[in-house]
Structures are given as C-alpha cells and as structure tokens.
mmCIF file of C-alpha atoms and ligand atoms in Angstrom:
data_model
loop_
_atom_site.group_PDB
_atom_site.id
_atom_site.type_symbol
_atom_site.label_atom_id
_atom_site.label_comp_id
_atom_site.label_asym_id
_atom_site.label_seq_id
_atom_site.Cartn_x
_atom_site.Cartn_y
_atom_site.Cartn_z
ATOM 1 C CA MET A 1 -57.890 13.440 -25.603
ATOM 2 C CA THR A 2 -58.224 12.475 -29.250
ATOM 3 C CA THR A 3 -57.516 14.864 -32.066
ATOM 4 C CA GLU A 4 -58.531 14.341 -35.687
ATOM 5 C CA LEU A 5 -55.277 14.309 -37.632
ATOM 6 C CA LEU A 6 -56.142 16.255 -40.776
ATOM 7 C CA PHE A 7 -52.573 16.067 -42.144
ATOM 8 C CA ARG A 8 -52.942 12.317 -42.482
ATOM 9 C CA SER A 9 -55.401 12.523 -45.333
ATOM 10 C CA ASP A 10 -54.164 15.867 -46.689
ATOM 11 C CA ALA A 11 -50.598 16.908 -45.922
ATOM 12 C CA TYR A 12 -51.115 20.097 -47.962
ATOM 13 C CA LEU A 13 -53.578 21.785 -45.594
ATOM 14 C CA LYS A 14 -51.999 25.103 -44.638
ATOM 15 C CA THR A 15 -54.918 26.388 -42.606
ATOM 16 C CA ALA A 16 -57.952 24.980 -40.785
ATOM 17 C CA GLN A 17 -60.333 25.865 -37.975
ATOM 18 C CA ALA A 18 -60.336 23.896 -34.753
ATOM 19 C CA GLN A 19 -61.860 23.976 -31.295
ATOM 20 C CA VAL A 20 -59.878 23.960 -28.070
ATOM 21 C CA ILE A 21 -60.611 20.772 -26.078
ATOM 22 C CA ALA A 22 -57.937 21.091 -23.377
ATOM 23 C CA VAL A 23 -55.449 23.642 -22.083
ATOM 24 C CA HIS A 24 -52.781 22.574 -19.608
ATOM 25 C CA GLU A 25 -49.144 23.097 -18.748
ATOM 26 C CA ARG A 26 -47.965 20.656 -21.437
ATOM 27 C CA GLY A 27 -49.819 22.382 -24.252
ATOM 28 C CA ILE A 28 -53.080 23.077 -26.050
ATOM 29 C CA GLU A 29 -55.240 20.231 -27.396
ATOM 30 C CA LEU A 30 -57.684 20.678 -30.276
ATOM 31 C CA ASP A 31 -60.517 18.634 -31.788
ATOM 32 C CA ARG A 32 -58.648 18.592 -35.110
ATOM 33 C CA THR A 33 -55.246 19.716 -36.301
ATOM 34 C CA ILE A 34 -53.013 20.310 -39.308
ATOM 35 C CA PHE A 35 -49.907 20.418 -37.069
ATOM 36 C CA TYR A 36 -47.767 17.273 -37.295
ATOM 37 C CA PRO A 37 -46.486 16.136 -33.891
ATOM 38 C CA MET A 38 -42.832 15.091 -33.764
ATOM 39 C CA GLY A 39 -42.519 11.420 -34.587
ATOM 40 C CA GLY A 40 -40.879 8.911 -36.898
ATOM 41 C CA GLY A 41 -37.820 11.139 -36.995
ATOM 42 C CA GLN A 42 -39.749 14.133 -38.350
ATOM 43 C CA LEU A 43 -39.737 17.342 -36.312
ATOM 44 C CA GLY A 44 -43.012 18.733 -34.987
ATOM 45 C CA ASP A 45 -44.672 21.626 -36.820
ATOM 46 C CA THR A 46 -44.593 25.289 -35.873
ATOM 47 C CA GLY A 47 -46.997 28.052 -36.837
ATOM 48 C CA VAL A 48 -49.732 30.190 -35.317
ATOM 49 C CA MET A 49 -53.236 29.842 -33.935
ATOM 50 C CA LEU A 50 -55.386 32.921 -34.563
ATOM 51 C CA ARG A 51 -58.145 33.908 -32.160
ATOM 52 C CA ALA A 52 -61.366 35.536 -33.383
ATOM 53 C CA SER A 53 -60.014 38.820 -31.975
ATOM 54 C CA GLY A 54 -57.038 38.559 -34.300
ATOM 55 C CA GLU A 55 -54.711 37.826 -31.409
ATOM 56 C CA ARG A 56 -51.938 35.410 -32.386
ATOM 57 C CA ILE A 57 -50.775 32.432 -30.364
ATOM 58 C CA ALA A 58 -47.422 31.304 -31.781
ATOM 59 C CA VAL A 59 -46.898 27.519 -31.760
ATOM 60 C CA ALA A 60 -43.246 26.740 -31.023
ATOM 61 C CA ASP A 61 -43.506 22.958 -31.332
ATOM 62 C CA THR A 62 -45.981 20.098 -31.676
ATOM 63 C CA ARG A 63 -45.644 16.830 -29.756
ATOM 64 C CA LYS A 64 -47.594 13.649 -29.218
ATOM 65 C CA GLY A 65 -49.680 13.406 -26.070
ATOM 66 C CA ASP A 66 -50.130 10.361 -23.889
ATOM 67 C CA SER A 67 -52.836 8.579 -25.862
ATOM 68 C CA ILE A 68 -53.139 7.525 -29.499
ATOM 69 C CA ASP A 69 -53.901 10.512 -31.743
ATOM 70 C CA SER A 70 -53.460 12.988 -28.926
ATOM 71 C CA VAL A 71 -51.523 16.098 -30.004
ATOM 72 C CA LEU A 72 -49.989 18.829 -27.847
ATOM 73 C CA HIS A 73 -49.581 22.259 -29.447
ATOM 74 C CA ILE A 74 -46.866 23.951 -27.447
ATOM 75 C CA PRO A 75 -47.197 27.738 -27.408
ATOM 76 C CA ALA A 76 -44.144 29.970 -27.468
ATOM 77 C CA SER A 77 -43.411 31.641 -24.131
ATOM 78 C CA SER A 78 -45.736 34.371 -22.817
ATOM 79 C CA MET A 79 -48.495 33.716 -25.348
ATOM 80 C CA PRO A 80 -52.154 34.356 -24.430
ATOM 81 C CA GLN A 81 -54.040 31.259 -23.288
ATOM 82 C CA PRO A 82 -57.131 30.247 -25.296
ATOM 83 C CA GLU A 83 -60.427 29.327 -23.624
ATOM 84 C CA LEU A 84 -61.930 25.848 -23.637
ATOM 85 C CA GLY A 85 -64.307 25.530 -26.581
ATOM 86 C CA GLU A 86 -62.802 28.540 -28.341
ATOM 87 C CA THR A 87 -62.492 28.321 -32.129
ATOM 88 C CA LEU A 88 -59.026 29.023 -33.486
ATOM 89 C CA THR A 89 -57.738 29.372 -37.025
ATOM 90 C CA LEU A 90 -54.615 27.279 -37.438
ATOM 91 C CA GLU A 91 -51.821 28.282 -39.780
ATOM 92 C CA VAL A 92 -48.880 25.963 -40.163
ATOM 93 C CA ASP A 93 -45.445 27.403 -41.035
ATOM 94 C CA TRP A 94 -45.770 26.049 -44.549
ATOM 95 C CA GLN A 95 -42.307 26.835 -45.873
ATOM 96 C CA ARG A 96 -40.760 24.859 -43.034
ATOM 97 C CA ARG A 97 -43.256 21.986 -43.259
ATOM 98 C CA TYR A 98 -42.939 21.668 -47.036
ATOM 99 C CA ALA A 99 -39.149 21.384 -46.682
ATOM 100 C CA LEU A 100 -39.740 18.626 -44.099
ATOM 101 C CA MET A 101 -42.139 16.840 -46.477
ATOM 102 C CA ARG A 102 -39.684 17.007 -49.384
ATOM 103 C CA LEU A 103 -36.757 15.782 -47.288
ATOM 104 C CA HIS A 104 -38.839 13.096 -45.629
ATOM 105 C CA THR A 105 -39.992 11.720 -48.985
ATOM 106 C CA ALA A 106 -36.410 11.944 -50.271
ATOM 107 C CA LEU A 107 -35.305 9.657 -47.440
ATOM 108 C CA HIS A 108 -37.882 7.068 -48.542
ATOM 109 C CA VAL A 109 -36.350 7.158 -52.018
ATOM 110 C CA MET A 110 -32.781 7.018 -50.688
ATOM 111 C CA SER A 111 -33.634 4.050 -48.459
ATOM 112 C CA CYS A 112 -34.113 2.080 -51.680
ATOM 113 C CA VAL A 113 -30.776 3.162 -53.104
ATOM 114 C CA VAL A 114 -28.832 2.080 -50.016
ATOM 115 C CA VAL A 115 -29.965 -1.491 -49.465
ATOM 116 C CA ALA A 116 -29.355 -2.138 -45.768
ATOM 117 C CA PRO A 117 -31.330 -2.129 -42.509
ATOM 118 C CA VAL A 118 -32.123 1.392 -41.308
ATOM 119 C CA THR A 119 -31.015 1.926 -37.702
ATOM 120 C CA GLY A 120 -32.077 5.538 -37.281
ATOM 121 C CA GLY A 121 -33.220 8.689 -38.983
ATOM 122 C CA ASN A 122 -34.044 12.328 -38.527
ATOM 123 C CA ILE A 123 -35.588 15.119 -40.578
ATOM 124 C CA SER A 124 -35.167 18.821 -39.876
ATOM 125 C CA PRO A 125 -36.090 21.623 -42.311
ATOM 126 C CA ASP A 126 -32.529 21.986 -43.651
ATOM 127 C CA LYS A 127 -31.321 18.374 -43.727
ATOM 128 C CA GLY A 128 -32.343 14.763 -43.313
ATOM 129 C CA ARG A 129 -30.402 11.647 -42.475
ATOM 130 C CA LEU A 130 -30.688 7.898 -42.311
ATOM 131 C CA ASP A 131 -28.373 5.574 -40.408
ATOM 132 C CA PHE A 132 -27.671 2.209 -41.982
ATOM 133 C CA ASP A 133 -26.266 -1.041 -40.653
ATOM 134 C CA ILE A 134 -23.756 -1.370 -43.492
ATOM 135 C CA ASP A 135 -20.032 -1.387 -44.168
ATOM 136 C CA MET A 136 -18.645 2.124 -44.760
ATOM 137 C CA SER A 137 -16.861 0.931 -47.901
ATOM 138 C CA LEU A 138 -20.250 0.318 -49.542
ATOM 139 C CA LEU A 139 -21.368 3.935 -49.143
ATOM 140 C CA ASP A 140 -20.414 6.202 -52.008
ATOM 141 C CA ALA A 141 -21.762 9.748 -51.726
ATOM 142 C CA GLN A 142 -21.693 10.505 -55.441
ATOM 143 C CA GLY A 143 -23.339 7.226 -56.333
ATOM 144 C CA ILE A 144 -26.105 7.599 -53.732
ATOM 145 C CA GLU A 145 -26.775 11.164 -54.849
ATOM 146 C CA HIS A 146 -26.857 10.210 -58.522
ATOM 147 C CA GLU A 147 -29.123 7.180 -58.072
ATOM 148 C CA THR A 148 -31.516 8.969 -55.695
ATOM 149 C CA ASN A 149 -31.847 11.889 -58.098
ATOM 150 C CA ALA A 150 -32.424 9.495 -61.000
ATOM 151 C CA LEU A 151 -35.328 7.892 -59.110
ATOM 152 C CA ILE A 152 -36.760 11.302 -58.126
ATOM 153 C CA ALA A 153 -36.675 12.303 -61.813
ATOM 154 C CA ARG A 154 -39.170 9.522 -62.532
ATOM 155 C CA ALA A 155 -41.816 11.853 -61.034
ATOM 156 C CA ILE A 156 -43.934 9.129 -59.445
ATOM 157 C CA GLU A 157 -47.125 9.852 -57.479
ATOM 158 C CA THR A 158 -47.028 8.673 -53.858
ATOM 159 C CA GLU A 159 -49.910 6.771 -52.255
ATOM 160 C CA THR A 160 -51.109 6.216 -48.731
ATOM 161 C CA VAL A 161 -52.213 2.652 -47.959
ATOM 162 C CA TRP A 162 -53.708 1.293 -44.748
ATOM 163 C CA ILE A 163 -53.269 -2.330 -43.671
ATOM 164 C CA THR A 164 -54.197 -4.187 -40.508
ATOM 165 C CA GLU A 165 -51.593 -4.971 -37.866
ATOM 166 C CA GLU A 166 -52.093 -8.686 -38.697
ATOM 167 C CA GLU A 167 -51.255 -8.035 -42.346
ATOM 168 C CA LEU A 168 -48.116 -6.184 -41.281
ATOM 169 C CA ASP A 169 -47.105 -9.029 -38.966
ATOM 170 C CA ALA A 170 -47.399 -11.358 -41.949
ATOM 171 C CA ARG A 171 -45.052 -9.138 -43.976
ATOM 172 C CA PRO A 172 -42.195 -8.192 -41.607
ATOM 173 C CA GLU A 173 -39.991 -7.363 -44.609
ATOM 174 C CA LEU A 174 -41.951 -4.116 -44.940
ATOM 175 C CA VAL A 175 -40.354 -2.688 -41.841
ATOM 176 C CA LYS A 176 -36.885 -1.427 -42.758
ATOM 177 C CA THR A 177 -36.328 0.625 -39.680
ATOM 178 C CA MET A 178 -34.955 -1.338 -36.767
ATOM 179 C CA SER A 179 -35.201 1.567 -34.334
ATOM 180 C CA VAL A 180 -38.580 3.024 -35.276
ATOM 181 C CA GLN A 181 -41.368 0.462 -35.315
ATOM 182 C CA PRO A 182 -44.733 1.663 -36.592
ATOM 183 C CA PRO A 183 -47.116 2.719 -33.824
ATOM 184 C CA ARG A 184 -49.245 -0.155 -32.549
ATOM 185 C CA GLY A 185 -52.595 -0.400 -30.877
ATOM 186 C CA ALA A 186 -54.846 1.360 -33.377
ATOM 187 C CA GLY A 187 -55.572 -1.861 -35.275
ATOM 188 C CA ARG A 188 -54.290 -0.546 -38.566
ATOM 189 C CA VAL A 189 -51.009 0.770 -39.863
ATOM 190 C CA ARG A 190 -50.403 3.485 -42.438
ATOM 191 C CA LEU A 191 -47.982 2.791 -45.267
ATOM 192 C CA LEU A 192 -46.383 5.090 -47.786
ATOM 193 C CA ARG A 193 -46.155 3.579 -51.243
ATOM 194 C CA ILE A 194 -43.970 4.997 -53.997
ATOM 195 C CA PRO A 195 -44.968 2.537 -56.726
ATOM 196 C CA GLY A 196 -41.977 0.619 -58.054
ATOM 197 C CA ILE A 197 -39.642 2.168 -55.472
ATOM 198 C CA ASP A 198 -40.697 1.885 -51.849
ATOM 199 C CA LEU A 199 -43.423 0.585 -49.548
ATOM 200 C CA GLN A 200 -43.074 0.934 -45.801
ATOM 201 C CA PRO A 201 -45.015 1.871 -42.679
ATOM 202 C CA CYS A 202 -44.869 5.591 -42.036
ATOM 203 C CA GLY A 203 -47.067 8.104 -40.263
ATOM 204 C CA GLY A 204 -45.213 11.171 -41.530
ATOM 205 C CA THR A 205 -46.075 13.799 -44.133
ATOM 206 C CA HIS A 206 -44.987 13.253 -47.736
ATOM 207 C CA VAL A 207 -45.155 15.087 -51.041
ATOM 208 C CA GLN A 208 -47.789 13.988 -53.558
ATOM 209 C CA ASN A 209 -45.306 13.454 -56.392
ATOM 210 C CA ILE A 210 -41.647 12.695 -55.792
ATOM 211 C CA ALA A 211 -40.730 15.269 -58.465
ATOM 212 C CA GLU A 212 -41.593 17.914 -55.846
ATOM 213 C CA ILE A 213 -38.439 16.915 -53.966
ATOM 214 C CA GLY A 214 -36.310 18.410 -56.720
ATOM 215 C CA ARG A 215 -32.685 17.310 -56.599
ATOM 216 C CA ILE A 216 -30.946 16.250 -53.399
ATOM 217 C CA ARG A 217 -27.309 16.491 -52.337
ATOM 218 C CA VAL A 218 -25.457 14.047 -50.112
ATOM 219 C CA ILE A 219 -23.762 16.432 -47.705
ATOM 220 C CA ARG A 220 -21.961 13.967 -45.455
ATOM 221 C CA ILE A 221 -21.346 10.305 -44.794
ATOM 222 C CA ARG A 222 -19.778 9.293 -41.519
ATOM 223 C CA SER A 223 -19.674 6.491 -38.989
ATOM 224 C CA GLU A 224 -21.729 6.952 -35.827
ATOM 225 C CA GLY A 225 -20.882 3.502 -34.479
ATOM 226 C CA LYS A 226 -20.687 -0.092 -35.581
ATOM 227 C CA ARG A 227 -24.267 -0.330 -36.814
ATOM 228 C CA ASN A 228 -24.834 3.331 -37.623
ATOM 229 C CA LYS A 229 -23.347 4.630 -40.839
ATOM 230 C CA ARG A 230 -24.961 7.991 -41.338
ATOM 231 C CA VAL A 231 -25.916 9.428 -44.733
ATOM 232 C CA GLU A 232 -26.966 13.067 -44.527
ATOM 233 C CA ILE A 233 -28.763 14.846 -47.359
ATOM 234 C CA SER A 234 -30.112 18.298 -48.138
ATOM 235 C CA LEU A 235 -32.321 19.684 -50.869
ATOM 236 C CA ALA A 236 -30.179 20.990 -53.710
ATOM 237 C CA VAL A 237 -30.520 24.712 -54.266
ATOM 238 C CA THR A 238 -31.587 25.197 -57.856
HETATM 239 ZN ZN1 LIG B 1 -42.500 8.638 -44.410
#
C-alpha cells in the first residue's frame, strides 16, 4: 500500500493525524506518515501513535514495505492493535530524529571535505559514519573536523530538488555513493542541495540550515577493508 511521506516535504513535522490502511504481522500501514523508514543509511524513526481513547501504541521501528512509498510502522511488543480505518495521532521521537537529521546533514558536508568515492554509510542518533575508497594516509581526523566545522559555520540553507531519472543518468557524477544508489522506478529522484557545498541524490531527512548541526567531532578513523576507510563523527557537546 502507498503512504504519503509527509517528512519528504517537511522534515520538521513532529505530529500528524493518519488513518490506518493495513494491519498485519509485519507492521501497521497508514495513509500518511511523519515516521522515516530506515533507508540510505539512516535509522528508522521511533515514537508513538495515540488512539482517540488516549491509548498509546509505541512504535519501536519504521521500515520500508514491499512497494514504493510503502511504510511499515513496527509496534513495540504487546501493544494494542489499531482497527482498519482508525484515526491515530502520530508523534515522532523528535529528540532522536533531530539528532539523526543533524548527523545526516553533517555527513553531506563531510563528504565534500573528504574527496573520494563513498562506499558505505550509517547514521544512528549518537554517531554517523561514511566509508571512503581512499588511502588511509590521506585521512587526517583533525583536518577533517576543522574543515567540516568551517563549512558548517557558513550557515547555508539546504534545498530539496527533484530531477527525472533521465537527468540523473546524464549526470552520473552526482552519485557519490557506490553502495547506495538512489531508489529507482518512481520516475524522479530527490536531491539534497547545500548550495556551494554539495548536491547529491538523497531521500533522507535533513536540517533546514547547516548551522543547526552545530560543531562535529571526528571520533574515529579506521580501516574496514581495502576500499572502506571509515570516518566516524558525533555532534560536539557544547
Ligand atoms: Zn541526505
């Protein structure tokens, strides 16, 4: 089933109402959602769905379903089951999601400081990482941290841009990630643009202005194999 992905046009929605369109063993499907399903290296959202009675259904994870734009809200164990057609009030765990958005956007900035093909990536609420196909000797933690923070300090507004799959095919240089290709089949591809810094296909959630990231710290650099040199960052505690 198809779900309207409200976070795509507004990543800052903390609450919304939605109707239940399917309930099955893999999860609960809704007509619209603010919960981001795990993808592109970003973890799925958690939160709660409130019933009209006030009863709470805790959402332990959010995953993609089988079809394009299908989203599975996975309830925590022994939660009440909603009825088909029931209206629920969704509340995303905003503190966790906002940390994911800040780290995710920080990785976009960092991917322009380390100039090398990206072979992997992951974002959890406490840290994010990118793997690069690069020689270890070219990775300097202090330098990466300093340059990334200098770019973040430019406080640039981010933009979402849509292009057709044909346009993307004509500009393969836009795709930095060798392991995560943008989803295909919908006819158009979503890009994140940080003017003057980065432009690449991405379906994730980002902050509106890169200043919201604050400062980052490079917490570790290590080799995870010949083509995977991993740079791990966290948000600096200020
Ligand atoms: Zn992104």
